[in-house]
CSV table of N, CA and C in Angstrom, one decimal:
chain,number,residue,atom,x,y,z
A,86,MET,N,84.7,-28.9,-28.9
A,86,MET,CA,86.4,-28.7,-28.9
A,86,MET,C,86.2,-27.2,-30.0
A,87,GLY,N,85.6,-27.8,-31.1
A,87,GLY,CA,85.6,-26.5,-32.6
A,87,GLY,C,85.0,-25.5,-31.9
A,88,GLN,N,84.0,-25.1,-31.3
A,88,GLN,CA,83.9,-23.5,-30.4
A,88,GLN,C,84.4,-23.2,-29.7
A,89,SER,N,85.7,-23.4,-29.1
A,89,SER,CA,86.4,-23.4,-28.2
A,89,SER,C,87.0,-21.4,-28.9
A,90,ASN,N,87.6,-21.5,-30.1
A,90,ASN,CA,87.9,-20.5,-31.1
A,90,ASN,C,86.7,-19.7,-31.0
A,91,ASN,N,86.0,-19.9,-31.4
A,91,ASN,CA,84.7,-19.2,-31.8
A,91,ASN,C,84.2,-18.3,-30.2
A,92,ARG,N,84.4,-19.0,-29.3
A,92,ARG,CA,84.1,-18.1,-27.7
A,92,ARG,C,84.3,-16.7,-27.4
A,93,ARG,N,84.0,-15.8,-27.3
A,93,ARG,CA,84.6,-14.5,-26.3
A,93,ARG,C,83.9,-14.1,-26.0
A,94,LYS,N,84.0,-13.5,-24.6
A,94,LYS,CA,83.6,-12.8,-23.4
A,94,LYS,C,83.5,-11.5,-24.0
A,95,SER,N,82.5,-10.5,-23.5
A,95,SER,CA,82.3,-9.1,-23.9
A,95,SER,C,82.5,-8.8,-22.7
A,96,CYS,N,83.3,-7.3,-22.9
A,96,CYS,CA,83.2,-6.6,-21.5
A,96,CYS,C,83.4,-5.7,-21.5
A,97,PRO,N,82.3,-4.4,-21.0
A,97,PRO,CA,82.1,-3.5,-21.2
A,97,PRO,C,83.8,-2.0,-20.8
A,98,GLU,N,83.6,-1.1,-21.8
A,98,GLU,CA,84.8,-0.5,-21.4
A,98,GLU,C,84.8,0.5,-20.4
A,99,ASN,N,84.1,0.8,-19.8
A,99,ASN,CA,83.7,1.3,-18.5
A,99,ASN,C,83.8,0.1,-17.8
A,100,ARG,N,84.6,0.5,-16.6
A,100,ARG,CA,85.1,-0.7,-15.9
A,100,ARG,C,84.6,-0.4,-14.5
A,101,SER,N,83.5,0.5,-14.3
A,101,SER,CA,83.2,0.8,-13.0
A,101,SER,C,81.5,0.6,-12.9
A,102,SER,N,81.2,-0.6,-13.7
A,102,SER,CA,79.9,-1.6,-13.6
A,102,SER,C,80.3,-2.8,-12.9
A,103,ALA,N,79.0,-3.3,-12.7
A,103,ALA,CA,79.0,-4.5,-11.6
A,103,ALA,C,79.5,-5.0,-12.4
A,104,HIS,N,80.8,-5.7,-13.5
A,104,HIS,CA,81.0,-6.6,-14.3
A,104,HIS,C,82.3,-5.6,-14.6
A,105,HIS,N,83.4,-4.8,-13.7
A,105,HIS,CA,84.2,-4.0,-13.6
A,105,HIS,C,85.7,-4.8,-13.5
A,106,MET,N,85.9,-5.9,-13.2
A,106,MET,CA,87.0,-7.2,-13.5
A,106,MET,C,86.6,-8.0,-14.6
A,107,CYS,N,85.6,-7.7,-15.4
A,107,CYS,CA,85.2,-9.0,-16.3
A,107,CYS,C,85.8,-10.6,-15.7
A,108,LEU,N,85.2,-10.5,-14.4
A,108,LEU,CA,85.4,-12.4,-14.5
A,108,LEU,C,83.7,-12.4,-14.4
A,109,PHE,N,83.4,-11.6,-14.5
A,109,PHE,CA,81.4,-12.2,-14.7
A,109,PHE,C,81.3,-11.3,-15.5
A,110,PRO,N,81.1,-11.8,-17.0
A,110,PRO,CA,81.2,-10.6,-18.2
A,110,PRO,C,79.4,-11.0,-18.2
A,111,PRO,N,79.1,-9.5,-18.7
A,111,PRO,CA,77.8,-9.3,-18.7
A,111,PRO,C,77.5,-10.4,-20.3
A,112,ALA,N,78.5,-10.9,-21.1
A,112,ALA,CA,77.5,-11.2,-22.8
A,112,ALA,C,79.2,-12.4,-22.8
A,113,VAL,N,78.4,-13.6,-23.3
A,113,VAL,CA,79.6,-14.2,-24.2
A,113,VAL,C,78.9,-14.5,-25.5
A,114,ARG,N,80.0,-15.0,-26.0
A,114,ARG,CA,79.5,-15.0,-27.3
A,114,ARG,C,79.9,-16.7,-27.9
A,115,ALA,N,79.4,-17.6,-28.1
A,115,ALA,CA,79.7,-19.0,-29.0
A,115,ALA,C,79.5,-19.2,-30.0
A,116,GLY,N,79.9,-19.0,-31.0
A,116,GLY,CA,79.5,-19.0,-32.3
A,116,GLY,C,78.5,-17.7,-32.8
A,117,ASP,N,77.4,-18.5,-33.1
A,117,ASP,CA,76.3,-17.5,-33.4
A,117,ASP,C,75.3,-17.7,-31.8
A,118,THR,N,75.3,-18.2,-31.0
A,118,THR,CA,74.8,-17.8,-29.9
A,118,THR,C,75.3,-17.0,-29.1
A,119,VAL,N,74.8,-15.9,-28.3
A,119,VAL,CA,75.3,-15.0,-27.4
A,119,VAL,C,74.3,-15.1,-25.8
A,120,TYR,N,75.4,-15.6,-25.2
A,120,TYR,CA,74.8,-15.6,-23.1
A,120,TYR,C,74.5,-14.9,-22.7
A,121,ILE,N,73.7,-13.9,-22.4
A,121,ILE,CA,73.9,-12.8,-21.6
A,121,ILE,C,73.4,-12.9,-19.9
A,122,SER,N,74.4,-13.0,-19.2
A,122,SER,CA,74.5,-13.2,-17.7
A,122,SER,C,73.6,-12.4,-17.0
A,123,GLY,N,72.9,-13.1,-16.0
A,123,GLY,CA,71.6,-12.5,-15.1
A,123,GLY,C,71.9,-11.1,-14.8
A,124,GLN,N,70.8,-10.2,-15.3
A,124,GLN,CA,71.5,-8.9,-15.1
A,124,GLN,C,70.4,-8.4,-14.3
A,125,VAL,N,71.0,-7.1,-13.7
A,125,VAL,CA,69.9,-6.6,-12.7
A,125,VAL,C,70.1,-5.6,-12.5
A,126,PRO,N,69.1,-5.0,-11.5
A,126,PRO,CA,68.8,-3.3,-11.8
A,126,PRO,C,70.0,-2.6,-11.4
A,127,VAL,N,70.7,-2.6,-12.0
A,127,VAL,CA,71.8,-1.7,-11.3
A,127,VAL,C,72.1,-0.7,-12.4
A,128,GLY,N,71.8,1.0,-12.3
A,128,GLY,CA,72.3,1.7,-12.8
A,128,GLY,C,73.7,2.3,-13.8
A,129,PRO,N,73.9,3.1,-14.2
A,129,PRO,CA,75.2,3.4,-14.6
A,129,PRO,C,76.3,3.8,-13.5
A,130,ASN,N,75.9,4.3,-12.4
A,130,ASN,CA,76.2,4.2,-11.6
A,130,ASN,C,77.0,3.4,-10.2
A,131,GLY,N,76.2,2.2,-10.9
A,131,GLY,CA,76.7,1.2,-9.7
A,131,GLY,C,75.9,1.0,-8.8
A,132,GLN,N,74.9,1.6,-8.8
A,132,GLN,CA,74.1,1.3,-7.8
A,132,GLN,C,72.6,1.1,-8.3
A,133,ILE,N,71.8,0.3,-7.2
A,133,ILE,CA,70.4,-0.4,-7.5
A,133,ILE,C,69.6,0.8,-7.5
A,134,VAL,N,68.7,0.8,-8.9
A,134,VAL,CA,67.8,1.8,-9.0
A,134,VAL,C,66.7,2.2,-7.8
A,135,GLU,N,66.1,2.7,-7.6
A,135,GLU,CA,64.9,3.1,-6.4
A,135,GLU,C,64.1,3.3,-7.5
A,136,GLY,N,62.7,2.1,-6.5
A,136,GLY,CA,61.6,2.6,-7.0
A,136,GLY,C,60.9,1.1,-7.5
A,137,GLY,N,59.9,0.5,-8.1
A,137,GLY,CA,58.9,-0.6,-8.1
A,137,GLY,C,59.4,-1.4,-9.2
A,138,ILE,N,58.8,-2.7,-8.9
A,138,ILE,CA,59.2,-3.6,-10.3
A,138,ILE,C,59.1,-2.9,-11.4
A,139,GLU,N,58.3,-1.8,-11.4
A,139,GLU,CA,58.3,-1.2,-13.0
A,139,GLU,C,59.6,-0.4,-13.3
A,140,THR,N,59.9,0.2,-12.5
A,140,THR,CA,61.6,0.5,-12.6
A,140,THR,C,62.2,-0.3,-12.7
A,141,GLN,N,62.5,-1.2,-11.9
A,141,GLN,CA,63.6,-2.4,-12.4
A,141,GLN,C,63.6,-3.0,-13.2
A,142,THR,N,62.9,-3.4,-13.8
A,142,THR,CA,62.5,-4.3,-15.0
A,142,THR,C,63.3,-3.1,-15.9
A,143,LYS,N,62.4,-2.1,-16.1
A,143,LYS,CA,63.2,-1.4,-17.2
A,143,LYS,C,64.6,-1.0,-17.2
A,144,GLN,N,65.3,-0.7,-16.1
A,144,GLN,CA,66.8,-0.8,-15.8
A,144,GLN,C,67.7,-2.6,-16.6
A,145,VAL,N,67.0,-3.3,-15.6
A,145,VAL,CA,67.2,-4.8,-16.3
A,145,VAL,C,67.3,-5.1,-17.6
A,146,LEU,N,66.1,-4.4,-17.9
A,146,LEU,CA,66.2,-4.7,-19.6
A,146,LEU,C,66.3,-3.8,-20.6
A,147,GLU,N,67.2,-2.7,-19.8
A,147,GLU,CA,68.2,-1.8,-20.5
A,147,GLU,C,69.8,-2.8,-20.4
A,148,ASN,N,69.9,-2.9,-19.4
A,148,ASN,CA,71.2,-3.7,-19.1
A,148,ASN,C,71.0,-5.0,-19.9
A,149,VAL,N,70.3,-5.8,-20.5
A,149,VAL,CA,70.0,-7.2,-21.4
A,149,VAL,C,70.6,-6.6,-22.7
A,150,LYS,N,70.3,-5.1,-22.9
A,150,LYS,CA,70.2,-4.4,-24.3
A,150,LYS,C,71.6,-4.2,-24.4
A,151,ALA,N,72.4,-3.6,-23.5
A,151,ALA,CA,73.8,-3.0,-23.6
A,151,ALA,C,74.6,-4.2,-23.3
A,152,ALA,N,74.3,-5.4,-22.7
A,152,ALA,CA,75.4,-6.6,-23.0
A,152,ALA,C,75.0,-7.0,-24.3
A,153,LEU,N,73.7,-7.5,-24.7
A,153,LEU,CA,73.5,-7.9,-26.0
A,153,LEU,C,74.6,-7.1,-27.3
A,154,ALA,N,74.6,-5.7,-27.0
A,154,ALA,CA,75.3,-4.5,-28.1
A,154,ALA,C,76.8,-4.9,-27.6
A,155,LEU,N,77.1,-5.3,-26.1
A,155,LEU,CA,78.5,-5.9,-26.9
A,155,LEU,C,79.2,-6.7,-27.5
A,156,ALA,N,78.0,-7.8,-27.3
A,156,ALA,CA,78.4,-8.5,-28.3
A,156,ALA,C,77.6,-8.7,-30.1
A,157,GLY,N,77.8,-7.7,-30.2
A,157,GLY,CA,76.8,-7.2,-31.4
A,157,GLY,C,76.1,-7.9,-31.8
A,158,ALA,N,74.6,-8.0,-30.8
A,158,ALA,CA,73.2,-8.7,-31.0
A,158,ALA,C,72.4,-7.6,-30.5
A,159,THR,N,71.2,-7.6,-30.7
A,159,THR,CA,70.3,-6.8,-30.5
A,159,THR,C,68.9,-7.3,-29.7
A,160,MET,N,67.7,-6.7,-29.2
A,160,MET,CA,66.9,-7.7,-28.3
A,160,MET,C,66.1,-8.2,-29.4
A,161,GLU,N,66.0,-7.8,-30.7
A,161,GLU,CA,65.4,-8.3,-31.5
A,161,GLU,C,65.9,-10.4,-31.9
A,162,ASP,N,67.0,-10.3,-31.6
A,162,ASP,CA,68.0,-11.5,-31.5
A,162,ASP,C,67.5,-12.4,-30.3
A,163,VAL,N,67.0,-12.0,-29.5
A,163,VAL,CA,66.9,-12.9,-28.0
A,163,VAL,C,65.8,-13.7,-28.7
A,164,VAL,N,66.2,-15.2,-28.0
A,164,VAL,CA,65.4,-16.6,-28.2
A,164,VAL,C,64.6,-17.0,-27.0
A,165,LYS,N,65.3,-16.9,-26.1
A,165,LYS,CA,64.8,-17.2,-24.5
A,165,LYS,C,65.7,-16.3,-23.6
A,166,THR,N,64.6,-16.3,-22.9
A,166,THR,CA,64.9,-15.5,-21.5
A,166,THR,C,64.6,-16.1,-20.2
A,167,THR,N,64.8,-16.2,-18.8
A,167,THR,CA,64.8,-16.3,-17.8
A,167,THR,C,64.6,-15.3,-17.0
A,168,VAL,N,63.3,-15.2,-16.1
A,168,VAL,CA,62.8,-14.1,-15.3
A,168,VAL,C,63.4,-14.1,-13.8
A,169,TRP,N,63.6,-14.2,-13.0
A,169,TRP,CA,63.1,-13.8,-11.4
A,169,TRP,C,62.8,-13.1,-10.7
A,170,LEU,N,61.4,-13.4,-10.5
A,170,LEU,CA,61.1,-12.0,-9.5
A,170,LEU,C,61.1,-12.4,-7.8
A,171,GLU,N,60.8,-11.4,-7.2
A,171,GLU,CA,60.8,-11.4,-5.8
A,171,GLU,C,59.9,-11.7,-5.2
A,172,ASP,N,59.0,-11.6,-5.9
A,172,ASP,CA,57.9,-11.8,-5.7
A,172,ASP,C,56.5,-11.7,-6.7
A,173,ALA,N,56.5,-13.0,-7.0
A,173,ALA,CA,55.2,-13.5,-8.1
A,173,ALA,C,54.3,-12.2,-8.3
A,174,ARG,N,53.6,-11.8,-7.2
A,174,ARG,CA,52.2,-10.4,-7.5
A,174,ARG,C,52.6,-9.9,-8.1
A,175,ASP,N,54.4,-9.5,-8.7
A,175,ASP,CA,54.8,-8.5,-9.2
A,175,ASP,C,54.7,-9.0,-10.9
A,176,PHE,N,54.3,-10.3,-11.1
A,176,PHE,CA,54.2,-10.5,-13.0
A,176,PHE,C,53.9,-9.6,-13.6
A,177,GLY,N,52.5,-9.2,-13.2
A,177,GLY,CA,51.4,-8.1,-14.0
A,177,GLY,C,52.6,-7.1,-14.5
A,178,ARG,N,52.8,-6.1,-14.0
A,178,ARG,CA,53.3,-4.9,-13.9
A,178,ARG,C,54.6,-5.7,-14.3
A,179,MET,N,55.7,-6.5,-14.1
A,179,MET,CA,56.8,-6.9,-14.7
A,179,MET,C,56.2,-7.1,-15.9
A,180,ASN,N,55.4,-8.1,-17.1
A,180,ASN,CA,55.3,-8.3,-17.6
A,180,ASN,C,55.1,-7.1,-18.9
A,181,ALA,N,54.2,-6.2,-18.5
A,181,ALA,CA,53.3,-4.9,-19.1
A,181,ALA,C,54.9,-4.2,-19.8
A,182,VAL,N,55.6,-4.1,-19.1
A,182,VAL,CA,57.2,-3.5,-18.9
A,182,VAL,C,58.2,-4.2,-20.6
A,183,TYR,N,58.4,-5.4,-19.9
A,183,TYR,CA,58.9,-6.4,-20.3
A,183,TYR,C,58.4,-6.7,-21.6
A,184,ALA,N,56.8,-6.6,-22.3
A,184,ALA,CA,56.3,-6.9,-23.2
A,184,ALA,C,57.0,-5.2,-24.1
A,185,THR,N,57.3,-4.2,-24.0
A,185,THR,CA,57.5,-3.0,-24.3
A,185,THR,C,59.0,-3.1,-25.0
A,186,TYR,N,59.8,-4.1,-24.7
A,186,TYR,CA,61.1,-4.3,-25.2
A,186,TYR,C,61.0,-5.5,-26.2
A,187,PHE,N,59.8,-6.4,-26.1
A,187,PHE,CA,59.8,-7.5,-27.0
A,187,PHE,C,58.1,-7.6,-27.8
A,188,PRO,N,58.3,-6.1,-28.4
A,188,PRO,CA,56.8,-5.8,-28.9
A,188,PRO,C,56.2,-7.0,-30.3
A,189,LYS,N,57.3,-7.8,-30.9
A,189,LYS,CA,57.0,-8.3,-31.7
A,189,LYS,C,57.9,-10.0,-31.7
A,190,GLU,N,57.0,-10.7,-31.9
A,190,GLU,CA,57.9,-12.3,-31.8
A,190,GLU,C,58.6,-12.5,-30.3
A,191,PRO,N,58.1,-12.6,-29.3
A,191,PRO,CA,58.9,-12.3,-27.9
A,191,PRO,C,59.6,-13.7,-28.0
A,192,PRO,N,60.5,-13.4,-27.4
A,192,PRO,CA,61.4,-15.1,-27.1
A,192,PRO,C,60.4,-16.0,-26.2
A,193,ALA,N,60.8,-17.1,-26.2
A,193,ALA,CA,60.6,-17.8,-25.1
A,193,ALA,C,61.1,-17.2,-23.8
A,194,ARG,N,60.3,-18.1,-22.4
A,194,ARG,CA,60.2,-17.3,-21.3
A,194,ARG,C,60.6,-18.2,-20.6
A,195,THR,N,60.6,-18.3,-19.3
A,195,THR,CA,60.4,-18.8,-18.2
A,195,THR,C,60.4,-18.0,-17.0
A,196,THR,N,59.6,-17.9,-16.2
A,196,THR,CA,59.4,-16.6,-15.1
A,196,THR,C,59.0,-17.4,-13.6
A,197,VAL,N,60.2,-17.4,-12.9
A,197,VAL,CA,59.8,-17.8,-11.5
A,197,VAL,C,59.8,-17.1,-10.2
A,198,GLU,N,59.5,-17.5,-9.0
A,198,GLU,CA,59.6,-16.5,-8.0
A,198,GLU,C,61.2,-17.1,-7.3
A,199,SER,N,61.8,-16.2,-6.9
A,199,SER,CA,63.2,-16.4,-6.6
A,199,SER,C,63.3,-15.6,-5.1
A,200,ARG,N,63.8,-15.8,-4.4
A,200,ARG,CA,64.6,-15.3,-2.9
A,200,ARG,C,65.5,-14.8,-3.9
A,201,LEU,N,66.1,-13.6,-4.5
A,201,LEU,CA,67.1,-13.6,-4.7
A,201,LEU,C,68.7,-12.8,-3.7
A,202,MET,N,69.0,-13.1,-4.6
A,202,MET,CA,71.0,-12.9,-4.2
A,202,MET,C,70.9,-11.5,-3.0
A,203,ILE,N,70.7,-10.7,-3.7
A,203,ILE,CA,70.9,-9.6,-3.1
A,203,ILE,C,68.9,-8.4,-3.1
A,204,ASP,N,68.8,-7.4,-2.6
A,204,ASP,CA,68.2,-6.9,-2.2
A,204,ASP,C,67.3,-6.1,-3.6
A,205,ILE,N,66.7,-6.9,-4.6
A,205,ILE,CA,66.3,-6.5,-5.9
A,205,ILE,C,64.8,-7.6,-5.8
A,206,LYS,N,64.4,-6.7,-6.9
A,206,LYS,CA,63.1,-7.6,-7.3
A,206,LYS,C,62.9,-8.4,-8.6
A,207,ILE,N,64.1,-8.1,-9.3
A,207,ILE,CA,63.9,-9.2,-10.7
A,207,ILE,C,65.5,-8.9,-11.1
A,208,GLU,N,65.9,-10.3,-11.4
A,208,GLU,CA,66.9,-10.5,-12.3
A,208,GLU,C,66.4,-11.1,-13.7
A,209,VAL,N,67.3,-10.7,-14.6
A,209,VAL,CA,66.8,-11.6,-16.4
A,209,VAL,C,67.9,-11.7,-16.8
A,210,GLU,N,67.8,-13.4,-17.4
A,210,GLU,CA,69.1,-13.6,-18.4
A,210,GLU,C,68.7,-14.0,-19.5
A,211,ALA,N,69.5,-13.7,-20.7
A,211,ALA,CA,69.2,-14.2,-21.9
A,211,ALA,C,70.1,-14.9,-23.0
A,212,ILE,N,69.6,-15.7,-23.8
A,212,ILE,CA,70.1,-16.3,-24.9
A,212,ILE,C,69.6,-15.8,-26.0
A,213,ALA,N,70.8,-15.3,-27.4
A,213,ALA,CA,70.5,-14.6,-28.6
A,213,ALA,C,70.8,-15.7,-29.6
A,214,TYR,N,70.2,-15.6,-30.5
A,214,TYR,CA,70.9,-16.2,-31.9
A,214,TYR,C,71.4,-15.3,-32.3
A,215,ALA,N,72.2,-14.9,-33.0
A,215,ALA,CA,72.7,-13.3,-33.8
A,215,ALA,C,73.9,-13.9,-34.4
A,216,PRO,N,73.5,-14.5,-36.0
A,216,PRO,CA,74.9,-14.8,-37.0
A,216,PRO,C,75.9,-13.9,-36.7
A,217,GLN,N,77.1,-13.7,-36.6
A,217,GLN,CA,78.1,-13.5,-36.8
A,217,GLN,C,78.0,-12.8,-38.4
A,218,LYS,N,78.8,-11.6,-38.5
A,218,LYS,CA,78.6,-10.8,-39.8
A,218,LYS,C,79.8,-10.7,-40.1
């Protein structure tokens, strides 16, 4: 019950994004923990980025980074991610890009193959520990 006063959703100023009404906030902070909603490979124009798994992974992780920033956190604060791949055979190529975003002390991670809700190759959600300043 005490956490309800510390719970804050973070919505982008640019409401043209997938989170335009903030009914589906990209980030929610509960005390020192930041929860990032599943991010998909949608670029700044609101469209799914064209390209293979590498391009889509990069866009998804850029979206994770932007969502973290809304809540005052960084990629270095991430302690857990969940990755959904449309095709498990993309794991190696996804992992090569993923590793560039977490070069030291990578977070715990679960990766699963799943039929995704829209025509994309990857979705990533994250949890970060970022004490409030």
